[in-house]
CSV table of C-alpha atoms in Angstrom, one decimal:
chain,number,residue,atom,x,y,z
A,408,MET,CA,13.7,-7.5,-1.3
A,409,GLU,CA,15.6,-5.5,-3.9
A,410,LEU,CA,14.6,-5.7,-7.6
A,411,ALA,CA,16.1,-4.7,-10.9
A,412,PRO,CA,15.8,-1.1,-12.0
A,413,THR,CA,12.3,0.0,-13.2
A,414,GLY,CA,11.7,-0.6,-16.9
A,415,ARG,CA,14.5,-3.1,-17.2
A,416,THR,CA,14.5,-6.9,-16.8
A,417,GLY,CA,17.8,-6.8,-15.0
A,418,SER,CA,19.7,-8.6,-17.7
A,419,THR,CA,22.8,-7.3,-19.3
A,420,SER,CA,24.1,-8.7,-22.6
A,421,SER,CA,27.8,-9.4,-23.3
A,422,THR,CA,27.9,-6.3,-25.7
A,423,GLU,CA,26.5,-4.1,-22.9
A,424,ARG,CA,29.0,-5.5,-20.4
A,425,LEU,CA,31.8,-4.8,-22.9
A,426,ALA,CA,30.6,-1.2,-23.4
A,427,LEU,CA,30.3,-0.6,-19.7
A,428,THR,CA,33.7,-2.0,-18.7
A,429,GLY,CA,35.7,-1.0,-21.7
A,430,SER,CA,37.5,-4.3,-21.9
A,431,PRO,CA,36.6,-8.0,-22.6
A,432,PRO,CA,36.0,-10.4,-19.8
A,433,PRO,CA,39.2,-11.6,-18.1
A,434,ALA,CA,40.5,-15.0,-19.3
A,435,PRO,CA,40.7,-17.8,-16.8
A,436,ALA,CA,43.9,-17.9,-14.8
A,437,GLY,CA,45.7,-21.0,-16.2
A,438,GLY,CA,48.6,-20.7,-13.7
A,439,ALA,CA,46.2,-20.8,-10.7
A,440,LEU,CA,44.4,-23.9,-12.2
A,441,TRP,CA,47.7,-25.7,-12.6
A,442,ALA,CA,48.8,-24.8,-9.1
A,443,LEU,CA,45.5,-26.0,-7.7
A,444,GLY,CA,45.7,-29.3,-9.6
A,445,ALA,CA,49.3,-30.0,-8.5
A,446,SER,CA,48.5,-29.2,-4.9
A,447,TRP,CA,45.5,-31.4,-4.9
A,448,VAL,CA,47.6,-34.4,-6.2
A,449,VAL,CA,50.4,-33.9,-3.7
A,450,THR,CA,48.1,-33.5,-0.7
A,451,ARG,CA,45.9,-36.5,-1.7
A,452,VAL,CA,48.9,-38.7,-2.1
A,453,LEU,CA,49.8,-37.9,1.5
A,454,ILE,CA,46.3,-38.7,2.6
A,455,VAL,CA,46.4,-42.1,1.0
A,456,LEU,CA,49.8,-42.8,2.4
A,457,MET,CA,48.5,-42.0,5.9
A,458,ALA,CA,45.3,-44.1,5.3
A,459,VAL,CA,47.2,-47.2,4.3
A,460,GLY,CA,49.7,-46.8,7.2
A,461,VAL,CA,52.8,-45.9,5.2
A,462,LEU,CA,52.9,-42.6,7.1
A,463,ARG,CA,51.5,-42.6,10.6
A,464,ILE,CA,50.5,-39.7,12.8
A,465,SER,CA,49.3,-42.0,15.6
A,466,GLY,CA,49.0,-45.6,16.6
A,467,THR,CA,45.3,-45.8,15.8
A,468,ASP,CA,44.2,-47.6,12.6
A,469,VAL,CA,41.4,-45.4,11.3
A,470,SER,CA,40.9,-47.6,8.2
A,471,SER,CA,39.3,-50.3,10.3
A,472,ASP,CA,35.9,-48.6,10.0
A,473,VAL,CA,36.1,-49.3,6.3
A,474,SER,CA,37.7,-52.8,6.3
A,475,VAL,CA,35.6,-54.1,9.2
A,476,ILE,CA,32.4,-52.1,9.8
A,477,TYR,CA,31.6,-50.9,6.3
A,478,HIS,CA,32.6,-54.2,4.8
A,479,GLY,CA,30.4,-56.0,7.3
A,480,TRP,CA,27.5,-53.8,6.4
A,481,TYR,CA,28.2,-54.4,2.7
A,482,GLU,CA,27.9,-58.2,3.2
A,483,VAL,CA,24.5,-57.8,4.9
A,484,LEU,CA,23.1,-55.2,2.5
A,485,ARG,CA,23.9,-57.3,-0.5
A,486,THR,CA,21.5,-59.9,0.8
A,487,GLY,CA,18.6,-57.5,0.4
A,488,THR,CA,18.2,-56.3,4.0
A,489,PHE,CA,19.5,-53.5,6.2
A,490,PRO,CA,21.7,-54.4,9.2
A,491,LEU,CA,18.7,-54.8,11.5
A,492,ASP,CA,20.6,-56.4,14.4
A,493,ASP,CA,23.5,-54.0,14.3
A,494,VAL,CA,23.0,-50.9,16.5
A,495,THR,CA,26.0,-49.2,14.9
A,496,TRP,CA,23.9,-48.7,11.7
A,497,GLN,CA,22.7,-45.2,12.4
A,498,TYR,CA,22.2,-43.8,8.9
A,499,PRO,CA,19.3,-43.1,6.5
A,500,PRO,CA,18.5,-45.7,3.9
A,501,GLY,CA,20.4,-43.9,1.1
A,502,ALA,CA,23.7,-44.7,3.0
A,503,ALA,CA,23.2,-48.3,1.7
A,504,LEU,CA,23.9,-47.0,-1.8
A,505,VAL,CA,27.3,-45.7,-0.7
A,506,ILE,CA,28.2,-48.8,1.2
A,507,LEU,CA,27.3,-51.0,-1.7
A,508,LEU,CA,29.1,-48.9,-4.3
A,509,PRO,CA,32.7,-50.2,-3.7
A,510,GLY,CA,31.4,-53.7,-4.4
A,511,VAL,CA,31.1,-52.9,-8.1
A,512,LEU,CA,34.8,-52.1,-8.5
A,513,PRO,CA,37.3,-54.8,-9.2
A,514,TRP,CA,39.6,-54.3,-6.2
A,515,SER,CA,39.3,-55.2,-2.5
A,516,TYR,CA,36.6,-53.4,-0.6
A,517,LEU,CA,39.2,-51.1,1.2
A,518,VAL,CA,41.0,-50.2,-2.0
A,519,SER,CA,37.8,-49.6,-3.9
A,520,PHE,CA,36.5,-47.3,-1.1
A,521,PHE,CA,39.7,-45.2,-1.3
A,522,VAL,CA,39.3,-45.0,-5.0
A,523,LEU,CA,35.7,-43.7,-4.7
A,524,CYS,CA,36.8,-41.1,-2.1
A,525,GLY,CA,39.5,-39.9,-4.5
A,526,VAL,CA,37.1,-39.7,-7.4
A,527,PHE,CA,34.5,-37.7,-5.4
A,528,ASP,CA,37.2,-35.5,-4.0
A,529,ALA,CA,38.5,-34.8,-7.5
A,530,LEU,CA,35.0,-34.0,-8.8
A,531,THR,CA,34.5,-31.6,-5.9
A,532,VAL,CA,37.8,-29.7,-6.5
A,533,GLY,CA,37.0,-29.7,-10.2
A,534,ALA,CA,33.6,-28.1,-9.6
A,535,LEU,CA,35.1,-25.4,-7.3
A,536,MET,CA,37.9,-24.6,-9.9
A,537,ARG,CA,35.3,-24.4,-12.7
A,538,VAL,CA,33.2,-22.0,-10.7
A,539,GLY,CA,36.2,-20.0,-9.8
A,540,THR,CA,36.8,-19.1,-13.5
A,541,ARG,CA,33.5,-17.2,-13.7
A,542,ARG,CA,33.3,-13.5,-13.5
A,543,GLY,CA,32.9,-12.2,-9.9
A,544,ARG,CA,34.1,-15.6,-8.6
A,545,SER,CA,37.3,-16.7,-6.9
A,546,PHE,CA,39.6,-19.6,-6.7
A,547,THR,CA,39.7,-19.2,-2.9
A,548,GLY,CA,37.0,-21.8,-2.5
A,549,ALA,CA,39.0,-24.4,-4.4
A,550,TRP,CA,42.1,-23.6,-2.3
A,551,MET,CA,40.0,-24.0,0.9
A,552,TRP,CA,39.1,-27.5,-0.3
A,553,VAL,CA,42.6,-28.4,-1.4
A,554,ALA,CA,44.1,-27.3,1.9
A,555,GLY,CA,41.3,-28.0,4.3
A,556,VAL,CA,40.6,-31.7,3.5
A,557,PRO,CA,44.1,-33.0,4.3
A,558,LEU,CA,44.1,-31.2,7.6
A,559,LEU,CA,41.8,-34.1,8.8
A,560,GLY,CA,44.5,-36.6,8.2
A,561,PRO,CA,43.7,-40.2,7.2
A,562,THR,CA,40.2,-40.0,8.7
A,563,VAL,CA,38.8,-38.1,5.7
A,564,TYR,CA,39.4,-41.0,3.3
A,565,CYS,CA,38.3,-43.6,5.9
A,566,ARG,CA,34.7,-42.4,6.3
A,567,TYR,CA,32.1,-41.9,3.6
A,568,ASP,CA,31.4,-38.3,4.6
A,569,ILE,CA,33.6,-36.9,1.8
A,570,ILE,CA,31.3,-38.5,-0.7
A,571,VAL,CA,28.2,-36.9,0.9
A,572,THR,CA,30.0,-33.6,1.0
A,573,ALA,CA,30.7,-33.9,-2.7
A,574,LEU,CA,27.0,-34.3,-3.4
A,575,ALA,CA,26.2,-31.2,-1.2
A,576,VAL,CA,28.9,-29.0,-2.8
A,577,GLY,CA,27.7,-30.0,-6.3
A,578,GLY,CA,24.0,-29.4,-5.4
A,579,LEU,CA,24.7,-26.1,-3.8
A,580,LEU,CA,26.8,-24.8,-6.7
A,581,LEU,CA,24.0,-25.8,-9.1
A,582,VAL,CA,20.9,-24.8,-7.2
A,583,LEU,CA,20.7,-21.2,-8.6
A,584,ARG,CA,21.4,-22.0,-12.2
A,585,ARG,CA,19.9,-25.4,-12.5
A,586,PRO,CA,17.5,-25.7,-9.5
A,587,ALA,CA,16.0,-29.0,-10.4
A,588,LEU,CA,19.4,-30.7,-10.7
A,589,GLY,CA,20.8,-29.0,-7.7
A,590,GLY,CA,17.7,-30.0,-5.7
A,591,PHE,CA,18.1,-33.6,-6.9
A,592,LEU,CA,21.7,-33.8,-5.7
A,593,LEU,CA,20.8,-32.2,-2.3
A,594,GLY,CA,17.9,-34.5,-1.9
A,595,LEU,CA,20.1,-37.5,-2.7
A,596,GLY,CA,22.6,-36.3,-0.2
A,597,GLY,CA,19.9,-35.9,2.4
A,598,LEU,CA,18.8,-39.5,1.9
A,599,VAL,CA,22.4,-40.5,2.5
A,600,LYS,CA,23.1,-38.4,5.6
A,601,VAL,CA,20.3,-35.9,6.2
A,602,TRP,CA,22.4,-32.7,6.5
A,603,PRO,CA,22.8,-31.8,2.8
A,604,VAL,CA,19.1,-30.7,2.7
A,605,LEU,CA,20.2,-27.8,5.0
A,606,ALA,CA,21.9,-26.3,2.0
A,607,LEU,CA,18.4,-25.3,0.7
A,608,ALA,CA,18.0,-22.9,3.7
A,609,GLY,CA,19.2,-19.8,1.8
A,610,THR,CA,17.8,-20.2,-1.7
A,611,PRO,CA,16.1,-16.9,-2.7
A,612,ARG,CA,12.4,-16.7,-2.7
A,613,GLY,CA,10.7,-17.4,-6.0
A,614,ARG,CA,10.4,-20.0,-8.8
A,615,ARG,CA,13.9,-21.4,-8.4
A,616,THR,CA,13.4,-22.1,-4.7
A,617,ARG,CA,10.2,-23.9,-5.4
A,618,ARG,CA,11.8,-26.0,-8.1
A,619,ALA,CA,14.8,-26.8,-6.0
A,620,TRP,CA,12.8,-27.7,-2.9
A,621,THR,CA,10.4,-29.8,-4.9
A,622,ALA,CA,13.2,-31.7,-6.7
A,623,ALA,CA,14.9,-32.4,-3.4
A,624,ALA,CA,11.7,-33.6,-1.7
A,625,ALA,CA,10.7,-35.7,-4.7
A,626,THR,CA,14.2,-37.3,-4.9
A,627,ALA,CA,14.3,-38.2,-1.2
A,628,ALA,CA,10.7,-39.5,-1.2
A,629,SER,CA,11.0,-41.6,-4.4
A,630,LEU,CA,14.4,-43.2,-3.6
A,631,GLY,CA,13.4,-43.7,0.0
A,632,PHE,CA,10.2,-45.5,-1.1
A,633,LEU,CA,12.2,-47.7,-3.5
A,634,LEU,CA,14.7,-48.6,-0.8
A,635,THR,CA,12.0,-49.3,1.7
A,636,ALA,CA,10.1,-51.5,-0.8
A,637,GLY,CA,13.2,-53.3,-2.0
A,638,MET,CA,15.0,-54.0,1.3
A,639,ASN,CA,13.9,-54.8,4.8
A,640,GLY,CA,14.3,-52.3,7.7
A,641,ALA,CA,15.1,-49.1,5.9
A,642,PHE,CA,14.1,-46.9,8.8
A,643,GLU,CA,14.9,-49.2,11.7
A,644,PHE,CA,17.8,-46.9,12.6
A,645,LEU,CA,15.4,-44.3,14.0
A,646,LYS,CA,14.5,-46.3,17.0
A,647,PHE,CA,18.2,-46.3,18.2
A,648,GLN,CA,18.5,-42.6,18.1
A,649,LYS,CA,16.4,-41.9,21.2
A,650,GLU,CA,18.6,-44.2,23.3
A,651,ARG,CA,21.9,-42.6,22.5
A,652,GLY,CA,24.1,-40.9,25.1
A,653,ILE,CA,26.4,-37.9,24.6
A,654,GLU,CA,29.3,-38.6,22.3
A,655,VAL,CA,32.7,-37.8,23.9
A,656,GLU,CA,33.7,-35.2,21.3
A,657,SER,CA,30.5,-33.2,21.2
A,658,LEU,CA,30.0,-29.7,22.7
A,659,GLY,CA,27.5,-31.2,25.2
A,660,ALA,CA,30.2,-33.5,26.5
A,661,LEU,CA,32.4,-30.6,27.8
A,662,PRO,CA,30.6,-30.1,31.1
A,663,LEU,CA,30.8,-33.9,31.8
A,664,HIS,CA,34.5,-33.9,30.9
A,665,PHE,CA,35.2,-31.1,33.3
A,666,ALA,CA,33.1,-32.7,36.0
A,667,LYS,CA,34.9,-36.0,35.6
A,668,LEU,CA,38.3,-34.2,35.6
A,669,PHE,CA,37.5,-32.7,39.0
A,670,GLY,CA,35.9,-35.9,40.3
A,671,ALA,CA,32.3,-34.7,40.3
A,672,TRP,CA,31.0,-37.2,37.7
A,673,ASP,CA,30.9,-40.9,38.1
A,674,GLY,CA,29.5,-42.0,34.8
A,675,GLN,CA,31.2,-44.1,32.2
A,676,VAL,CA,32.5,-43.8,28.7
A,677,THR,CA,31.7,-46.8,26.5
A,678,MET,CA,31.0,-47.8,22.9
A,679,ASN,CA,27.3,-47.2,22.4
A,680,TYR,CA,25.5,-47.2,19.1
A,681,GLY,CA,28.6,-47.0,17.0
A,682,SER,CA,30.5,-44.3,18.9
A,683,LEU,CA,32.1,-43.7,22.3
A,684,GLU,CA,29.5,-42.0,24.4
A,685,MET,CA,29.2,-40.7,28.0
A,686,LEU,CA,26.5,-42.5,30.0
A,687,GLY,CA,25.4,-41.8,33.5
A,688,PRO,CA,24.3,-38.8,35.6
A,689,TRP,CA,23.3,-35.6,33.9
A,690,VAL,CA,23.4,-37.2,30.5
A,691,PRO,CA,19.6,-37.1,29.9
A,692,VAL,CA,19.6,-33.4,30.9
A,693,VAL,CA,22.5,-32.6,28.5
A,694,SER,CA,20.7,-34.5,25.7
A,695,ARG,CA,17.5,-32.4,26.2
A,696,VAL,CA,19.6,-29.2,26.2
A,697,CYS,CA,21.2,-30.3,22.9
A,698,VAL,CA,17.8,-31.0,21.3
A,699,ALA,CA,16.5,-27.7,22.6
A,700,GLY,CA,19.5,-25.9,21.1
A,701,THR,CA,18.8,-27.5,17.7
A,702,LEU,CA,15.2,-26.4,17.8
A,703,LEU,CA,16.1,-22.9,18.8
A,704,GLY,CA,18.8,-22.7,16.1
A,705,PHE,CA,16.4,-23.8,13.4
A,706,GLY,CA,13.8,-21.4,14.8
A,707,TRP,CA,16.3,-18.6,14.3
A,708,LEU,CA,17.0,-19.7,10.8
A,709,LEU,CA,13.3,-19.6,10.0
A,710,LEU,CA,13.1,-16.1,11.5
A,711,TRP,CA,16.0,-15.0,9.5
A,712,ARG,CA,14.5,-16.3,6.3
A,713,LEU,CA,11.2,-14.5,7.0
A,714,ARG,CA,12.8,-11.2,7.8
A,715,ALA,CA,15.6,-11.1,5.2
A,716,VAL,CA,15.0,-8.3,2.8
A,717,ARG,CA,17.8,-8.7,0.3
A,718,TRP,CA,19.8,-11.6,-1.2
A,719,GLN,CA,23.3,-11.1,-2.5
A,720,PRO,CA,25.1,-13.7,-4.8
A,721,SER,CA,26.7,-15.2,-1.7
A,722,THR,CA,23.6,-15.3,0.5
A,723,PRO,CA,22.4,-18.9,-0.5
A,724,TYR,CA,25.9,-20.2,0.3
A,725,ASP,CA,26.4,-18.2,3.5
A,726,ALA,CA,23.0,-19.4,4.8
A,727,ALA,CA,23.8,-23.0,4.0
A,728,LEU,CA,27.0,-22.8,6.1
A,729,ALA,CA,25.3,-21.1,9.0
A,730,ALA,CA,22.6,-23.7,9.0
A,731,LEU,CA,25.1,-26.5,9.0
A,732,LEU,CA,27.1,-25.0,11.8
A,733,VAL,CA,23.9,-24.7,13.9
A,734,PHE,CA,23.2,-28.4,13.2
A,735,THR,CA,26.7,-29.5,14.0
A,736,VAL,CA,27.3,-27.6,17.3
A,737,THR,CA,24.0,-28.5,18.8
A,738,SER,CA,24.2,-32.2,17.9
A,739,ARG,CA,24.9,-34.9,20.5
A,740,VAL,CA,27.6,-36.2,18.2
A,741,ILE,CA,30.5,-34.4,16.6
A,742,SER,CA,32.6,-37.0,14.9
A,743,PRO,CA,36.0,-35.9,13.4
A,744,GLN,CA,34.7,-36.5,9.8
A,745,TYR,CA,32.0,-33.9,10.3
A,746,LEU,CA,34.6,-31.2,9.8
A,747,VAL,CA,34.8,-32.1,6.1
A,748,TRP,CA,31.1,-31.0,5.8
A,749,LEU,CA,32.1,-27.6,7.1
A,750,VAL,CA,35.2,-27.3,4.9
A,751,GLY,CA,33.1,-28.2,1.9
A,752,LEU,CA,30.4,-25.5,2.5
A,753,ALA,CA,32.9,-23.0,3.5
A,754,ALA,CA,34.7,-23.6,0.2
A,755,VAL,CA,31.5,-22.9,-1.7
A,756,CYS,CA,31.0,-19.6,0.2
A,757,LEU,CA,34.6,-18.6,-0.7
A,758,THR,CA,33.9,-19.0,-4.4
A,759,VAL,CA,32.0,-15.7,-4.2
A,760,ARG,CA,34.2,-12.6,-3.7
A,761,GLY,CA,31.5,-10.9,-1.7
A,762,THR,CA,30.9,-13.6,0.9
A,763,ARG,CA,30.6,-12.5,4.5
A,764,GLN,CA,31.9,-15.9,5.8
A,765,LYS,CA,35.7,-15.5,5.3
A,766,PRO,CA,36.4,-15.1,9.1
A,767,VAL,CA,34.2,-18.1,9.7
A,768,ALA,CA,36.2,-20.2,7.2
A,769,VAL,CA,39.4,-19.3,9.1
A,770,LEU,CA,37.8,-20.5,12.3
A,771,ILE,CA,36.8,-23.8,10.6
A,772,LEU,CA,40.3,-24.4,9.3
A,773,ALA,CA,41.7,-23.9,12.9
A,774,ALA,CA,39.0,-26.2,14.3
A,775,THR,CA,40.0,-28.8,11.6
A,776,VAL,CA,43.6,-28.8,12.7
A,777,LEU,CA,42.6,-29.3,16.4
A,778,THR,CA,40.2,-32.1,15.3
A,779,THR,CA,43.1,-34.1,14.0
A,780,VAL,CA,45.1,-33.4,17.2
A,781,GLU,CA,42.1,-34.6,19.2
A,782,PHE,CA,41.5,-37.6,16.9
A,783,PRO,CA,43.4,-39.8,16.4
A,784,ILE,CA,46.5,-38.3,18.1
A,785,LEU,CA,45.1,-37.6,21.6
A,786,PHE,CA,41.9,-39.6,21.5
A,787,GLY,CA,42.9,-41.8,24.4
A,788,ALA,CA,43.3,-38.7,26.6
A,789,VAL,CA,39.9,-37.4,25.4
A,790,GLN,CA,38.3,-40.7,26.2
A,791,HIS,CA,39.6,-40.7,29.7
A,792,SER,CA,39.0,-37.0,30.3
A,793,GLU,CA,42.7,-36.3,30.8
A,794,PRO,CA,43.8,-32.6,31.0
A,795,TRP,CA,45.5,-32.4,27.6
A,796,GLY,CA,42.7,-34.1,25.8
A,797,VAL,CA,40.0,-32.0,27.5
A,798,ALA,CA,42.0,-28.8,26.7
A,799,VAL,CA,42.3,-29.6,23.0
A,800,LEU,CA,38.7,-30.7,22.7
A,801,THR,CA,37.5,-27.6,24.5
A,802,ALA,CA,39.5,-25.3,22.2
A,803,ARG,CA,38.1,-27.1,19.1
A,804,ASN,CA,34.5,-27.0,20.3
A,805,LEU,CA,34.7,-23.3,21.3
A,806,LEU,CA,36.1,-22.5,17.9
A,807,LEU,CA,33.1,-24.2,16.3
A,808,LEU,CA,30.7,-22.4,18.7
A,809,ALA,CA,32.4,-19.0,17.8
A,810,ALA,CA,32.2,-19.9,14.1
A,811,THR,CA,28.5,-20.6,14.5
A,812,VAL,CA,27.7,-17.3,16.3
A,813,LEU,CA,29.8,-15.3,13.9
A,814,SER,CA,28.3,-17.0,10.8
A,815,CYS,CA,24.7,-16.3,11.9
A,816,ARG,CA,25.5,-12.7,12.9
A,817,ARG,CA,27.1,-11.9,9.6
A,818,LEU,CA,24.4,-13.6,7.7
A,819,TRP,CA,21.7,-11.6,9.5
A,820,ARG,CA,23.5,-8.3,9.0
A,821,SER,CA,24.2,-9.0,5.3
A,822,THR,CA,20.5,-9.4,4.5
A,823,ARG,CA,18.9,-6.7,6.6
A,824,GLY,CA,19.7,-3.6,4.7
A,825,PRO,CA,21.4,-2.0,1.6
A,826,ASP,CA,25.1,-2.3,1.1
A,827,ALA,CA,26.8,0.7,-0.6
A,828,GLN,CA,29.5,-1.6,-2.0
A,829,ALA,CA,26.9,-3.6,-3.9
A,830,THR,CA,25.4,-0.6,-5.7
A,831,LEU,CA,25.9,-0.1,-9.4
A,832,VAL,CA,25.0,3.2,-11.1
A,833,LEU,CA,24.2,2.5,-14.8
A,834,PRO,CA,24.1,5.3,-17.5
A,835,PRO,CA,20.6,6.7,-17.8
A,836,GLU,CA,18.5,5.0,-20.5
A,837,PRO,CA,15.1,5.7,-21.8
A,838,PRO,CA,12.5,3.3,-20.5
A,839,VAL,CA,12.0,0.3,-22.8
A,840,GLN,CA,8.4,-0.1,-23.9
A,841,GLY,CA,7.2,-3.6,-23.8
A,842,TYR,CA,5.3,-6.2,-21.8
A,843,PRO,CA,5.6,-5.7,-18.0
A,844,VAL,CA,7.9,-8.1,-16.2
A,845,ARG,CA,6.9,-9.6,-12.9
A,846,PRO,CA,9.2,-8.4,-10.1
A,847,GLY,CA,10.1,-12.0,-9.1
A,848,ILE,CA,11.4,-12.8,-12.5
A,849,ALA,CA,13.3,-9.5,-12.7
A,850,TYR,CA,14.9,-10.1,-9.4
A,851,GLU,CA,15.9,-13.7,-10.2
A,852,GLN,CA,17.5,-12.6,-13.5
A,853,ALA,CA,19.4,-9.8,-11.8
A,854,LEU,CA,20.7,-12.3,-9.2
A,855,LEU,CA,22.1,-14.5,-11.9
A,856,ASP,CA,23.6,-11.5,-13.7
A,857,ASP,CA,25.4,-10.5,-10.4
A,858,LEU,CA,27.0,-14.0,-10.4
A,859,ASP,CA,28.4,-13.3,-13.9
A,860,ARG,CA,29.5,-9.7,-13.5
A,861,PRO,CA,33.2,-8.9,-14.2
A,862,VAL,CA,35.7,-8.7,-11.3
A,863,GLY,CA,35.5,-5.4,-9.6
A,864,ARG,CA,32.0,-4.5,-10.9
A,865,PRO,CA,29.4,-4.1,-8.2
A,866,ALA,CA,25.9,-5.6,-8.2
A,867,THR,CA,22.7,-3.9,-9.4
A,868,THR,CA,20.3,-2.4,-7.0
A,869,SER,CA,17.4,0.1,-7.3
């Protein structure tokens, strides 16, 4: 692990920065902010028009999940119990907070849900825009969010995943500067839908990681305990997971689709535990392969973390995206709304100019477009394993697989050795006499200074 230069704490004051660069820090680009804001408004109006049925891209009403399923859960949850008899309830107990939230607003449940999605969407783009104004940062992440979210069509405002993604994006952006608050948001997101805790995979070793991980664990444990004590059946959803089949849109479903296409699989596709799943021959084997893939993927992430020797400003974000991709492609379920998770973490990566995940973000955008073609436009063809549906699904899933492999490869290479482009040669200074500074503190301060350095100025190494 690389540390700050000997005899220095790694910090650089504003006066020193001015002396080194010869010019004051660049002012925020007001034109870019206005363009981002206007683009966000226009694209979100289009999403709402599609969600309410004014504009249609298919004959499928994707808002029924909110008006029927979510609203039904809301009516049960408000009585003080989880939907114990409803096998479609497949979520951690924190999801109850999101399902209950529209009930505090004065409009109908559907309208209130759309309003909440818009609010969390706006908070997310606002956070990405604010980060983009910092030295060494970029507005590319905000543009990724503005452009990537509407590519999912009306589905993105008809599922609660955009709210979870907002928590994950906010927590990840805060985890270095305010680790306790960042850990709180990621722990809260984990209690709502598990995956946001993966964003902690790349936090640099040291005090900030301990604080962030502790805050996330404490948040999940305390809120989980309160929900368990206050409502019946908080963790009943776990018993349904082991009986699930292979969801028709997952990577594991591809061999079954091709086998059915050529008449070699006689199973059935049916609604099972809240999603269309493939049940029949080979399904248990494919399920075990998916679980094994998840274990191997997380084992690789652990190996990466143990062997990583240097962290760059983008490393925590790059590692979070890699971990989420591993989790997604090895899952037995890949629902269309899962792509908003990937768009969100890719957007966080792109806020840092030196991120290694730019090609991965391009693959994610392409996969997002194909996801909307696959659902809702060609979902009937996917469900019946028809050639066009299988072709689009195969292309989407192979893009996700390629993005996963590329993301992990680039993450590994970026943390294994020195990078000449990230080297800063400072004018020689006499050693400063004073109390010795522990290397961990010097490193952590240097990392935060790298986040604040002016555009075009490389990072500090020794």
